[in-house]
mmCIF file with all atom_site columns, C-alpha atoms and ligand atoms in Angstrom:
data_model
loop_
_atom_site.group_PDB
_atom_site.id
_atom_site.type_symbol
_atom_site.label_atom_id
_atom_site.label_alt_id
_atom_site.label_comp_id
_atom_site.label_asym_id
_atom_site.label_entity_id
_atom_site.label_seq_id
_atom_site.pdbx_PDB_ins_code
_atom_site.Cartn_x
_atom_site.Cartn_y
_atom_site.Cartn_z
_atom_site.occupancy
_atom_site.B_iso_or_equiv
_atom_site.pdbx_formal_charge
_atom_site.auth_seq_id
_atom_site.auth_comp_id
_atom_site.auth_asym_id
_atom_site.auth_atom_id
_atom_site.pdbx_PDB_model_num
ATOM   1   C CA . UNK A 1 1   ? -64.425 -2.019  -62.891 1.00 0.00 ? 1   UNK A CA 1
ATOM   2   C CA . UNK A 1 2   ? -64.417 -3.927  -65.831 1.00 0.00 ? 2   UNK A CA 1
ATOM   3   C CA . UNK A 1 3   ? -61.076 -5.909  -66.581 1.00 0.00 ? 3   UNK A CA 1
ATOM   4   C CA . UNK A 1 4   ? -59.799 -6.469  -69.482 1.00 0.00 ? 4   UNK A CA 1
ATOM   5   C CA . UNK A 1 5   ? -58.319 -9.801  -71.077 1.00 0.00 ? 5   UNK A CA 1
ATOM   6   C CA . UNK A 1 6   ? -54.652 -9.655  -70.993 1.00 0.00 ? 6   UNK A CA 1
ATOM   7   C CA . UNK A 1 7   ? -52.003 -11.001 -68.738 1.00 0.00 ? 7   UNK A CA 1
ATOM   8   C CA . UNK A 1 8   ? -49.873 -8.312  -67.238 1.00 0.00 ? 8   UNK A CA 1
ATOM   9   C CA . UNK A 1 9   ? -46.301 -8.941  -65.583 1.00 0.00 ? 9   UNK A CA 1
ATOM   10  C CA . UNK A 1 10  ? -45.373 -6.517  -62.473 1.00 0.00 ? 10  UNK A CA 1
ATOM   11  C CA . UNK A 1 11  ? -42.896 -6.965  -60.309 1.00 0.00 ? 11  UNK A CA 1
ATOM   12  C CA . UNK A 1 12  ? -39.652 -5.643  -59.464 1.00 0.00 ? 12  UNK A CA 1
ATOM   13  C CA . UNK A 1 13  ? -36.303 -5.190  -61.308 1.00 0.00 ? 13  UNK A CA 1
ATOM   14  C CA . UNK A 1 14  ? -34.829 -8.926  -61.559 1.00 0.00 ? 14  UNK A CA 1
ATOM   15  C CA . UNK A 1 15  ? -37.915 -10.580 -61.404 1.00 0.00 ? 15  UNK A CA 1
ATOM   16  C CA . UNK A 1 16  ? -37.632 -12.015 -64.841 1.00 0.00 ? 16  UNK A CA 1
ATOM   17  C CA . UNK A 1 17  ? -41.023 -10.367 -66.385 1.00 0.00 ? 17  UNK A CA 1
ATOM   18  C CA . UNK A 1 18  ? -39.259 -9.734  -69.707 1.00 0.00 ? 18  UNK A CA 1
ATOM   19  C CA . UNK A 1 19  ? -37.990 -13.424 -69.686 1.00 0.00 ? 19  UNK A CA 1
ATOM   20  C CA . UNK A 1 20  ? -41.287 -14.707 -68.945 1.00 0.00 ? 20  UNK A CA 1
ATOM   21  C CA . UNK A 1 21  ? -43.341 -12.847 -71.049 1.00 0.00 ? 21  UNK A CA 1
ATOM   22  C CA . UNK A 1 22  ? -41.414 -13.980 -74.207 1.00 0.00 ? 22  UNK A CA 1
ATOM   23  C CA . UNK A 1 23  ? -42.032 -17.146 -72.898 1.00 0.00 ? 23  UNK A CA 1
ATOM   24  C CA . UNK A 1 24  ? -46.079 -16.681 -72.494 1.00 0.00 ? 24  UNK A CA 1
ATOM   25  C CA . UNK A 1 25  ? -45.879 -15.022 -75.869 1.00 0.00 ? 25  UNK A CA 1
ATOM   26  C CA . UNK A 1 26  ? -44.491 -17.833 -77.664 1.00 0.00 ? 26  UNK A CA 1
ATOM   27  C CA . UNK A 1 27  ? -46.811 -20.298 -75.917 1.00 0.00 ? 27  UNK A CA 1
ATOM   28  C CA . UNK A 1 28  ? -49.869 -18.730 -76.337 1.00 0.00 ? 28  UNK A CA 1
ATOM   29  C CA . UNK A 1 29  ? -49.294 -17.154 -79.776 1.00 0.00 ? 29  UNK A CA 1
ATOM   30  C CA . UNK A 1 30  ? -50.697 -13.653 -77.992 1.00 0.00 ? 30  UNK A CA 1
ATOM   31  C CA . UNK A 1 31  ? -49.170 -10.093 -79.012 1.00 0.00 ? 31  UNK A CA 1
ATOM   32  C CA . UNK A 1 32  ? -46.513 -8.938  -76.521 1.00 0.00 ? 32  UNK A CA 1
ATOM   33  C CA . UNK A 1 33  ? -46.182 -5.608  -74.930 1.00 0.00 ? 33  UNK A CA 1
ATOM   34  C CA . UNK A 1 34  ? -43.304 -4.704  -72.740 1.00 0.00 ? 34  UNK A CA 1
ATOM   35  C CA . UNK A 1 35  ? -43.510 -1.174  -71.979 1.00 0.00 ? 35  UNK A CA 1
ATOM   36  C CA . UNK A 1 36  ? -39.210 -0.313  -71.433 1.00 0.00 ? 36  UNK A CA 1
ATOM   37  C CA . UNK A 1 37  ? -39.206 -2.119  -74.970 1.00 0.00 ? 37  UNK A CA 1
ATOM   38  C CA . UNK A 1 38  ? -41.783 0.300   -76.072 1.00 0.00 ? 38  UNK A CA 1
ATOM   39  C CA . UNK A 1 39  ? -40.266 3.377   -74.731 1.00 0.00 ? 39  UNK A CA 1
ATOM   40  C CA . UNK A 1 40  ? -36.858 2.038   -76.268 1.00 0.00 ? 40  UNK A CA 1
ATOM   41  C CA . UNK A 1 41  ? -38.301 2.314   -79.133 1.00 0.00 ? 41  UNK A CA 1
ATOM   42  C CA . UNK A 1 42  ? -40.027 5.420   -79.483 1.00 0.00 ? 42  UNK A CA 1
ATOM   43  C CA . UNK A 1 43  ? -37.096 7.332   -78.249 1.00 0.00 ? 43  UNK A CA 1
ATOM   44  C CA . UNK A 1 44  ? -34.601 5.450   -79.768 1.00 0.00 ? 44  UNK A CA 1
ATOM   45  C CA . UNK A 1 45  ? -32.497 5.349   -76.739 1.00 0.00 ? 45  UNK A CA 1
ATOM   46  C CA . UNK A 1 46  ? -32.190 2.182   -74.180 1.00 0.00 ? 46  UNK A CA 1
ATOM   47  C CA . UNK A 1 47  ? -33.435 2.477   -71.555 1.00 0.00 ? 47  UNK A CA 1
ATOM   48  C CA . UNK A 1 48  ? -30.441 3.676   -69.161 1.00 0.00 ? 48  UNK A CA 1
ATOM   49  C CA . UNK A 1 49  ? -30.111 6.476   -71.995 1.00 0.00 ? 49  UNK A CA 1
ATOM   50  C CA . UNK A 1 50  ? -33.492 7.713   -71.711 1.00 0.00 ? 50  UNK A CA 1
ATOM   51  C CA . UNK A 1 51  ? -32.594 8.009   -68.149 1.00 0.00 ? 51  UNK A CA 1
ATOM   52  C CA . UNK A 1 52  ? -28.697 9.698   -68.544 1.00 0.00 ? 52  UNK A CA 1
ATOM   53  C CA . UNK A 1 53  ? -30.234 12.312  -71.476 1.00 0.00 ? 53  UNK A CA 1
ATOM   54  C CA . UNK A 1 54  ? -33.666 13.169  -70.768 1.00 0.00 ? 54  UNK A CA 1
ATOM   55  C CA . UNK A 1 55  ? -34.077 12.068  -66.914 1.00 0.00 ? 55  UNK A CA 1
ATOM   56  C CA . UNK A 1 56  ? -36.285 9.942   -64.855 1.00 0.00 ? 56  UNK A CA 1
ATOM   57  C CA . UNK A 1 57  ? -39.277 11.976  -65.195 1.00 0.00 ? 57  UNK A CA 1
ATOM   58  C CA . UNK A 1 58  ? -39.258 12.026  -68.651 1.00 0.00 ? 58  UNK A CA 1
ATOM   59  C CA . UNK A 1 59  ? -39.293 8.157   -68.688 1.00 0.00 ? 59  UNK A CA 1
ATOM   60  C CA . UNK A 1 60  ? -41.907 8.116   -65.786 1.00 0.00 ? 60  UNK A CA 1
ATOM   61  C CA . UNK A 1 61  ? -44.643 10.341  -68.550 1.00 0.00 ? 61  UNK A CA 1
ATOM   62  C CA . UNK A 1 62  ? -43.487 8.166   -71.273 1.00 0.00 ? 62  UNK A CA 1
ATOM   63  C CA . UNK A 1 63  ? -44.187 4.840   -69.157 1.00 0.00 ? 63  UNK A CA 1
ATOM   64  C CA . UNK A 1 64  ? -47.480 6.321   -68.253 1.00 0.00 ? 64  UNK A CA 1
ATOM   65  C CA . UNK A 1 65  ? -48.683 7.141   -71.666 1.00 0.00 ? 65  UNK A CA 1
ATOM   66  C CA . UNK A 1 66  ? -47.497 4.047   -73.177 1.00 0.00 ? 66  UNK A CA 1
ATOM   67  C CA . UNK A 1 67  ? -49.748 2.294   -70.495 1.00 0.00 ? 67  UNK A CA 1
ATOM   68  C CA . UNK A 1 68  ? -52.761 3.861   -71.588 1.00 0.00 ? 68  UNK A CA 1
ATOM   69  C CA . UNK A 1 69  ? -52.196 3.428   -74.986 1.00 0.00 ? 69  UNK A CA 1
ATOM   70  C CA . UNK A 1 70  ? -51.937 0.025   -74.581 1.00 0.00 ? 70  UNK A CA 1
ATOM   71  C CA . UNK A 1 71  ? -54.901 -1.918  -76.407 1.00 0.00 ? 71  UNK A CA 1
ATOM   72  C CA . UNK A 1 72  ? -57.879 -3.865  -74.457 1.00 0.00 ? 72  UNK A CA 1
ATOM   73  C CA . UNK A 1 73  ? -57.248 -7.147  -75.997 1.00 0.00 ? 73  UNK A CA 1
ATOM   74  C CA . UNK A 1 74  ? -55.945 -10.693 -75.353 1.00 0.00 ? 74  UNK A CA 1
ATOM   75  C CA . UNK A 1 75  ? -52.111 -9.947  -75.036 1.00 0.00 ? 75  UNK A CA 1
ATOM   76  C CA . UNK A 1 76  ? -48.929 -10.499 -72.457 1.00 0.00 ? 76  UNK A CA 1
ATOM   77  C CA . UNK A 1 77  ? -47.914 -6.944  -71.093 1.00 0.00 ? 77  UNK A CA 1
ATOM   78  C CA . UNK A 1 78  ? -44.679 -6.810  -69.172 1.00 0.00 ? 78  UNK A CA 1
ATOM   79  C CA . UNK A 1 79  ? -44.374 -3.950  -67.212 1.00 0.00 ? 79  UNK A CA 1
ATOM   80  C CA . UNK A 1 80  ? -41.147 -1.779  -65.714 1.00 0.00 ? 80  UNK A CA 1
ATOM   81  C CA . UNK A 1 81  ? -40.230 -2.467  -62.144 1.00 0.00 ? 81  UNK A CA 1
ATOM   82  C CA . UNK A 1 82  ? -41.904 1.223   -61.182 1.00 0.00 ? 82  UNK A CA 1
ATOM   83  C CA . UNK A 1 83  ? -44.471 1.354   -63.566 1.00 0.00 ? 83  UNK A CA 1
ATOM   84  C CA . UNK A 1 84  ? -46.647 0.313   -60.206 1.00 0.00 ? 84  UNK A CA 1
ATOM   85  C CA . UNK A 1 85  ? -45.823 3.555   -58.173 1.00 0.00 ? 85  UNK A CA 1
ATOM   86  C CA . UNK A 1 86  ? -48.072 5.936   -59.992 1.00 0.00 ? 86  UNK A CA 1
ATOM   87  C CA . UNK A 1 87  ? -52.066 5.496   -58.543 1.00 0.00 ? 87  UNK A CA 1
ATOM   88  C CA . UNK A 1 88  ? -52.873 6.280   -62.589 1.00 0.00 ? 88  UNK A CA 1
ATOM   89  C CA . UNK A 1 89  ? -50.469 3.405   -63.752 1.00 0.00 ? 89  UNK A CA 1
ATOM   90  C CA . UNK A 1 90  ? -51.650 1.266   -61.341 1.00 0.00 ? 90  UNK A CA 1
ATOM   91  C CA . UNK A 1 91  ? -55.072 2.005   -62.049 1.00 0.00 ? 91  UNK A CA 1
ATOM   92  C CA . UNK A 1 92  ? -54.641 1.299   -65.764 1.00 0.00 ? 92  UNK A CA 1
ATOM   93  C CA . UNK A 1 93  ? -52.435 -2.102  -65.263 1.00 0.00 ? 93  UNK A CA 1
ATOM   94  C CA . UNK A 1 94  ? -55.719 -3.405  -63.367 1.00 0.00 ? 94  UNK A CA 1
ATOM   95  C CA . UNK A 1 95  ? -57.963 -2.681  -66.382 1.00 0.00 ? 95  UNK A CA 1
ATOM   96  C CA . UNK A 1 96  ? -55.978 -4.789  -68.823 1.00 0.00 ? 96  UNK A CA 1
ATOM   97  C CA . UNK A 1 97  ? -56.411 -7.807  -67.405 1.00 0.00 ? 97  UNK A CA 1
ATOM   98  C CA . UNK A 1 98  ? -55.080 -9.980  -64.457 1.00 0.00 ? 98  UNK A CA 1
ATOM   99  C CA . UNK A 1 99  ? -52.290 -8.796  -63.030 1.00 0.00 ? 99  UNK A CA 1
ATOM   100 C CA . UNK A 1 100 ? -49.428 -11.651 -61.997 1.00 0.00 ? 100 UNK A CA 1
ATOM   101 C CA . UNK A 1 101 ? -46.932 -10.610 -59.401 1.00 0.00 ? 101 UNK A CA 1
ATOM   102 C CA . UNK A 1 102 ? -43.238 -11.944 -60.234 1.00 0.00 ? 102 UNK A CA 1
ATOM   103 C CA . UNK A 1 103 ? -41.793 -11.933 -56.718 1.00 0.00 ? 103 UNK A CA 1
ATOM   104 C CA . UNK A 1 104 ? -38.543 -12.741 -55.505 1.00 0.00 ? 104 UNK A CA 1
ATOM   105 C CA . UNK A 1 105 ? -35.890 -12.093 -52.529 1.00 0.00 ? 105 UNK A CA 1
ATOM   106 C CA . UNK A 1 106 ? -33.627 -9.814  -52.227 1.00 0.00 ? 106 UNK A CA 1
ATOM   107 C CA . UNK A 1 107 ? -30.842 -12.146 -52.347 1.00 0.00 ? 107 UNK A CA 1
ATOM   108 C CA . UNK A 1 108 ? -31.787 -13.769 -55.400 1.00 0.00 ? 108 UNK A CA 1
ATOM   109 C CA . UNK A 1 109 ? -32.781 -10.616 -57.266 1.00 0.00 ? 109 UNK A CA 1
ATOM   110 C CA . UNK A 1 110 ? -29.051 -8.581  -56.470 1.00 0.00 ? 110 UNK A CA 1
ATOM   111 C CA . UNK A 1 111 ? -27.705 -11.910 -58.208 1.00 0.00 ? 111 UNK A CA 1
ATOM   112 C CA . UNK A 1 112 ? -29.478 -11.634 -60.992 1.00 0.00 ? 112 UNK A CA 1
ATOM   113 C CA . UNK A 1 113 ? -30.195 -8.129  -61.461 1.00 0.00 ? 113 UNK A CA 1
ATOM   114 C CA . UNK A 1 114 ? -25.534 -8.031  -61.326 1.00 0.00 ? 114 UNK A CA 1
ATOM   115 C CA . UNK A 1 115 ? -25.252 -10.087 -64.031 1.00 0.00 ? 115 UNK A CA 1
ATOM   116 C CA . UNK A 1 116 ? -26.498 -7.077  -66.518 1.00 0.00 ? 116 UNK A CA 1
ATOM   117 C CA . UNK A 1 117 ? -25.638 -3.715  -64.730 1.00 0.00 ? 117 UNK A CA 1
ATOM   118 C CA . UNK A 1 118 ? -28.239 -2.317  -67.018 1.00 0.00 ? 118 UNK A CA 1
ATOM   119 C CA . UNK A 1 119 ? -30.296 -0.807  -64.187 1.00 0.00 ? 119 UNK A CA 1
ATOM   120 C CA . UNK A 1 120 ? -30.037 2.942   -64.444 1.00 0.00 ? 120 UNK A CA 1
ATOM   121 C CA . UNK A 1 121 ? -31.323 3.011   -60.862 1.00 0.00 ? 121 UNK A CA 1
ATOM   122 C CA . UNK A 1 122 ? -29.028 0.926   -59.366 1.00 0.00 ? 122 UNK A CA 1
ATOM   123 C CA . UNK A 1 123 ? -25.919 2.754   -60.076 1.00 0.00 ? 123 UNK A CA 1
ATOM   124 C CA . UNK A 1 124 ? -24.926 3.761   -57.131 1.00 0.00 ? 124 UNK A CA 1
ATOM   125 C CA . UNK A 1 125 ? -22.393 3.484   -54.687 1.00 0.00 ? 125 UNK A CA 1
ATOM   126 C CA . UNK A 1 126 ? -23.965 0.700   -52.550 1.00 0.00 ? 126 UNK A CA 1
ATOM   127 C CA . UNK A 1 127 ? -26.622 -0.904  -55.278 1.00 0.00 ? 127 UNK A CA 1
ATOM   128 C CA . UNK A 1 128 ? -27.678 -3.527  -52.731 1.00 0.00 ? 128 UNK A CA 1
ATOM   129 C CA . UNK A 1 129 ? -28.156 -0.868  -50.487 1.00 0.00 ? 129 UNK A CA 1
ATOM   130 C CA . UNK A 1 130 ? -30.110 0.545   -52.735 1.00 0.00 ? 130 UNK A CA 1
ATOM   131 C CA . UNK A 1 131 ? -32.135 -2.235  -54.126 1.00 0.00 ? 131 UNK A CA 1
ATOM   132 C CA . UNK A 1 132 ? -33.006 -3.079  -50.661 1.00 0.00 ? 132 UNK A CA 1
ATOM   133 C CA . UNK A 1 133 ? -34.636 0.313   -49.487 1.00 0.00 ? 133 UNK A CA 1
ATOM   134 C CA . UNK A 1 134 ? -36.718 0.444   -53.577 1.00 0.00 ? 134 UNK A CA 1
ATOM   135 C CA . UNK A 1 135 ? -37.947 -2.992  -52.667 1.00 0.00 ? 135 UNK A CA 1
ATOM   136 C CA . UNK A 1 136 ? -39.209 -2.381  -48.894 1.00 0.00 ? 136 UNK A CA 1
ATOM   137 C CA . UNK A 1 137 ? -40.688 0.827   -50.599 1.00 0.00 ? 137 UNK A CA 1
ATOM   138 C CA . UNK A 1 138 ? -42.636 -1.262  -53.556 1.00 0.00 ? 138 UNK A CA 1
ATOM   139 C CA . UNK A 1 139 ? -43.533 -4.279  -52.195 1.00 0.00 ? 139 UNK A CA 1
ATOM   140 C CA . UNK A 1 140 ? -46.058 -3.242  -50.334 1.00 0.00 ? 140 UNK A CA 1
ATOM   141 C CA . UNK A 1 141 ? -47.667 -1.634  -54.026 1.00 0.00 ? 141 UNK A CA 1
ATOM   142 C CA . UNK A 1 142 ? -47.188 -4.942  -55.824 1.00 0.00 ? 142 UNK A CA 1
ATOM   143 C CA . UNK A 1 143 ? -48.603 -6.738  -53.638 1.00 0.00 ? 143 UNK A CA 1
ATOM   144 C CA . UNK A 1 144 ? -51.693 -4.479  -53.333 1.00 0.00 ? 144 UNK A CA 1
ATOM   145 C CA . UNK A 1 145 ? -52.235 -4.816  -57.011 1.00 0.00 ? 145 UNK A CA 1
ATOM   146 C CA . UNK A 1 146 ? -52.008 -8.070  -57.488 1.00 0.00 ? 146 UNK A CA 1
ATOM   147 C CA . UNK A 1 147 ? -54.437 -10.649 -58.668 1.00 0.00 ? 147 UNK A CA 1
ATOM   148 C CA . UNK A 1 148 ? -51.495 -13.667 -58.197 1.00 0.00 ? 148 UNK A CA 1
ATOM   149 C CA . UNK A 1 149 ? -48.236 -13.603 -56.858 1.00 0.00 ? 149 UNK A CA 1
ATOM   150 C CA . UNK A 1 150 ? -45.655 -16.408 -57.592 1.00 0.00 ? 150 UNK A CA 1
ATOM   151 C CA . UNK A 1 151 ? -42.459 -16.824 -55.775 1.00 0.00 ? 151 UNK A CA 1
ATOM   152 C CA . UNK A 1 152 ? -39.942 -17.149 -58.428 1.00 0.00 ? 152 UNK A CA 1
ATOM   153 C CA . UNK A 1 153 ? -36.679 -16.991 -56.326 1.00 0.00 ? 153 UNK A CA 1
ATOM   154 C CA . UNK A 1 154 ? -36.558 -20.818 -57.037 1.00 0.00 ? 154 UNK A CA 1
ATOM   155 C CA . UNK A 1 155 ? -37.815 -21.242 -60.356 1.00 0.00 ? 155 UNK A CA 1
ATOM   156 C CA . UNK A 1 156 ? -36.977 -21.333 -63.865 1.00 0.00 ? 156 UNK A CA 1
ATOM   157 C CA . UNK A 1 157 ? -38.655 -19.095 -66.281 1.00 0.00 ? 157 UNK A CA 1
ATOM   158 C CA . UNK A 1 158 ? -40.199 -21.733 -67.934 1.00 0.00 ? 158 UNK A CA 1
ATOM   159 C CA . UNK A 1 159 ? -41.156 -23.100 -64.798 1.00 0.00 ? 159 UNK A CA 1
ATOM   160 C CA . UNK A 1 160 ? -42.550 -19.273 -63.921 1.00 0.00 ? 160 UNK A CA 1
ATOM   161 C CA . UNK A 1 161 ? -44.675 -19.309 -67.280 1.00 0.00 ? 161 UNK A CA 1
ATOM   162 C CA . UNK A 1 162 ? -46.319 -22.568 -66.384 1.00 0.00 ? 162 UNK A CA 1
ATOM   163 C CA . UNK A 1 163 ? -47.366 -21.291 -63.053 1.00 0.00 ? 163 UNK A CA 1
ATOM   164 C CA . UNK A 1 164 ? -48.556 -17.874 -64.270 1.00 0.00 ? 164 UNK A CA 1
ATOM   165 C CA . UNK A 1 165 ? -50.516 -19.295 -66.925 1.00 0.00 ? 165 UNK A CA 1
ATOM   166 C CA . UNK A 1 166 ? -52.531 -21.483 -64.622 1.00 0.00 ? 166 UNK A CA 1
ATOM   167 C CA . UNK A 1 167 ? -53.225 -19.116 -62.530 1.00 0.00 ? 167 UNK A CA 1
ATOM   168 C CA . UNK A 1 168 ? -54.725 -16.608 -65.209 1.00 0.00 ? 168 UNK A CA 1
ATOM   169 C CA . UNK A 1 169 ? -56.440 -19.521 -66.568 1.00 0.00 ? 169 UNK A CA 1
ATOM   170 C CA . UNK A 1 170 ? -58.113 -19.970 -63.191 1.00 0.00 ? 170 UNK A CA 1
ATOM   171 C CA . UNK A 1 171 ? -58.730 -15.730 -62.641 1.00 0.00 ? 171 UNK A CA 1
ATOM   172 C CA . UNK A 1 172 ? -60.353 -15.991 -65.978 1.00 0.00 ? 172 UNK A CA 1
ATOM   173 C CA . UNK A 1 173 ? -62.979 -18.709 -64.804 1.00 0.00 ? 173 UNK A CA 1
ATOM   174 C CA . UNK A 1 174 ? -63.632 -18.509 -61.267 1.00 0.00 ? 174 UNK A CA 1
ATOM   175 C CA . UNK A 1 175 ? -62.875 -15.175 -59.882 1.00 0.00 ? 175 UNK A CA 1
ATOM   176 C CA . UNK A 1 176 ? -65.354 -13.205 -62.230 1.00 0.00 ? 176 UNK A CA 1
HETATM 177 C C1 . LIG B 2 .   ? -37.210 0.514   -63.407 1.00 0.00 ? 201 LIG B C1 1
HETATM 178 C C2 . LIG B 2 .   ? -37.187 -0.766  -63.932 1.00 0.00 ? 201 LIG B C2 1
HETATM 179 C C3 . LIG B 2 .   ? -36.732 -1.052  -65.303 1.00 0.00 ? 201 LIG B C3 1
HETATM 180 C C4 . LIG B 2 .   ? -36.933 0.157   -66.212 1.00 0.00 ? 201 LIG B C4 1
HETATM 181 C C5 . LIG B 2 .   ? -36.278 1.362   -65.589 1.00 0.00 ? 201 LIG B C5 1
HETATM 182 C C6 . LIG B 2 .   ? -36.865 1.708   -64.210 1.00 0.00 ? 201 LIG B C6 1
HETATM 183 C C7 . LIG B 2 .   ? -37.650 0.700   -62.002 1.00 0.00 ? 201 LIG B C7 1
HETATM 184 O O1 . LIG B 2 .   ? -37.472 -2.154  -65.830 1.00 0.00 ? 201 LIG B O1 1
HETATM 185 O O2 . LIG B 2 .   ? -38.284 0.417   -66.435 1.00 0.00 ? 201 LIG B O2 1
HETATM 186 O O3 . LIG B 2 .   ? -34.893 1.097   -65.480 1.00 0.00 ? 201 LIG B O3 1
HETATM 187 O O4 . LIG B 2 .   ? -37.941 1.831   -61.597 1.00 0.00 ? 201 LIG B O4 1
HETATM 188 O O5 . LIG B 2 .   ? -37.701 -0.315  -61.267 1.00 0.00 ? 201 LIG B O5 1
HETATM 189 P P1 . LIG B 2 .   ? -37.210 -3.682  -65.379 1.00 0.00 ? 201 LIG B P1 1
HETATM 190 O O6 . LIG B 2 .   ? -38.083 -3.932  -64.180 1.00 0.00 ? 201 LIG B O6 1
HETATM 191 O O7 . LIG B 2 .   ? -37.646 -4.479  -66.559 1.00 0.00 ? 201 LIG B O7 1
HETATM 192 O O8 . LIG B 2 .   ? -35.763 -3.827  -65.088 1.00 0.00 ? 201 LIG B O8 1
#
């Protein structure tokens, strides 16, 4: 399969993928996608909207057709947490490029993922409870699909960037 050129964020809810990509953007001057930005957009809802008015599946068609739209160039792509558990999505993340993993543990994503209670998913009556069972259920997919994985849990985003750049830098030259 041919891959394409850009550097695509997955990972799950927390991880810090929009955070990073900004970053990447900004340091390598290359176009940004971020696909919940995207849909934000074209319905001109946020994102926990889309989900209270028109309902998960809704956003799930939109995510996927905003992946494939997506162009084949140079660019950072970030990538909603469950973008990954479609077999089309995750077909179409691989062909845009190298695919960085934004892990983290469960601990450290509840405390970040509480400080914006943004997560449509997540409001429940237990959200740990329910973070927990999505990320035994996921991780398994990210991990499948990724060409590098890097441990954020004790890492600053700029410190994240740094590391993912390198790493894509070193895809790009060796591993084709
Ligand atoms: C989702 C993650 C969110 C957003 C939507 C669904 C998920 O993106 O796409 O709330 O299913 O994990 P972030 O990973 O950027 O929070």
């Amino acid at each position: 399969m041919a891959r394409g050129e850009a550097i695509v964020l997955i990972g799950f809810m927390g991880s810090g993928k929009s955070s990073v990509g900004r970053l990447l953007a900004a340091r390598t001057g290359l176009p940004l996608y971020d696909t919940d930005c995207l849909l934000a957009e074209s319905f001109g809802l946020r994102v926990a909207e889309i989900f209270a008015q028109r309902g998960e599946e809704a956003f799930r068609a939109a995510e996927t057709d905003a992946l494939a739209q997506l162009p084949l160039e140079r660019a950072i792509i970030v990538t909603g947490g469950g973008a990954i558990l479609r077999p089309e999505n995750r077909s179409t993340i691989q062909r845009l490029g190298v695919v960085a993993h934004l892990a983290a543990d469960e601990e450290t994503l509840f405390q970040r993922i509480s400080q914006r209670p943004t997560r449509p998913l997540l409001q429940t009556d237990n959200p740990r409870a329910t973070l927990a069972k999505l990320l035994r259920a996921r991780e398994p997919l990210y991990h499948e699909l990724a060409d590098v994985t890097v441990d954020t849990s004790p890492m600053t985003h700029e410190e994240v960037a740094t590391a993912v750049l390198e790493a894509a830098e070193k895809f790009f030259s060796n591993d084709r």
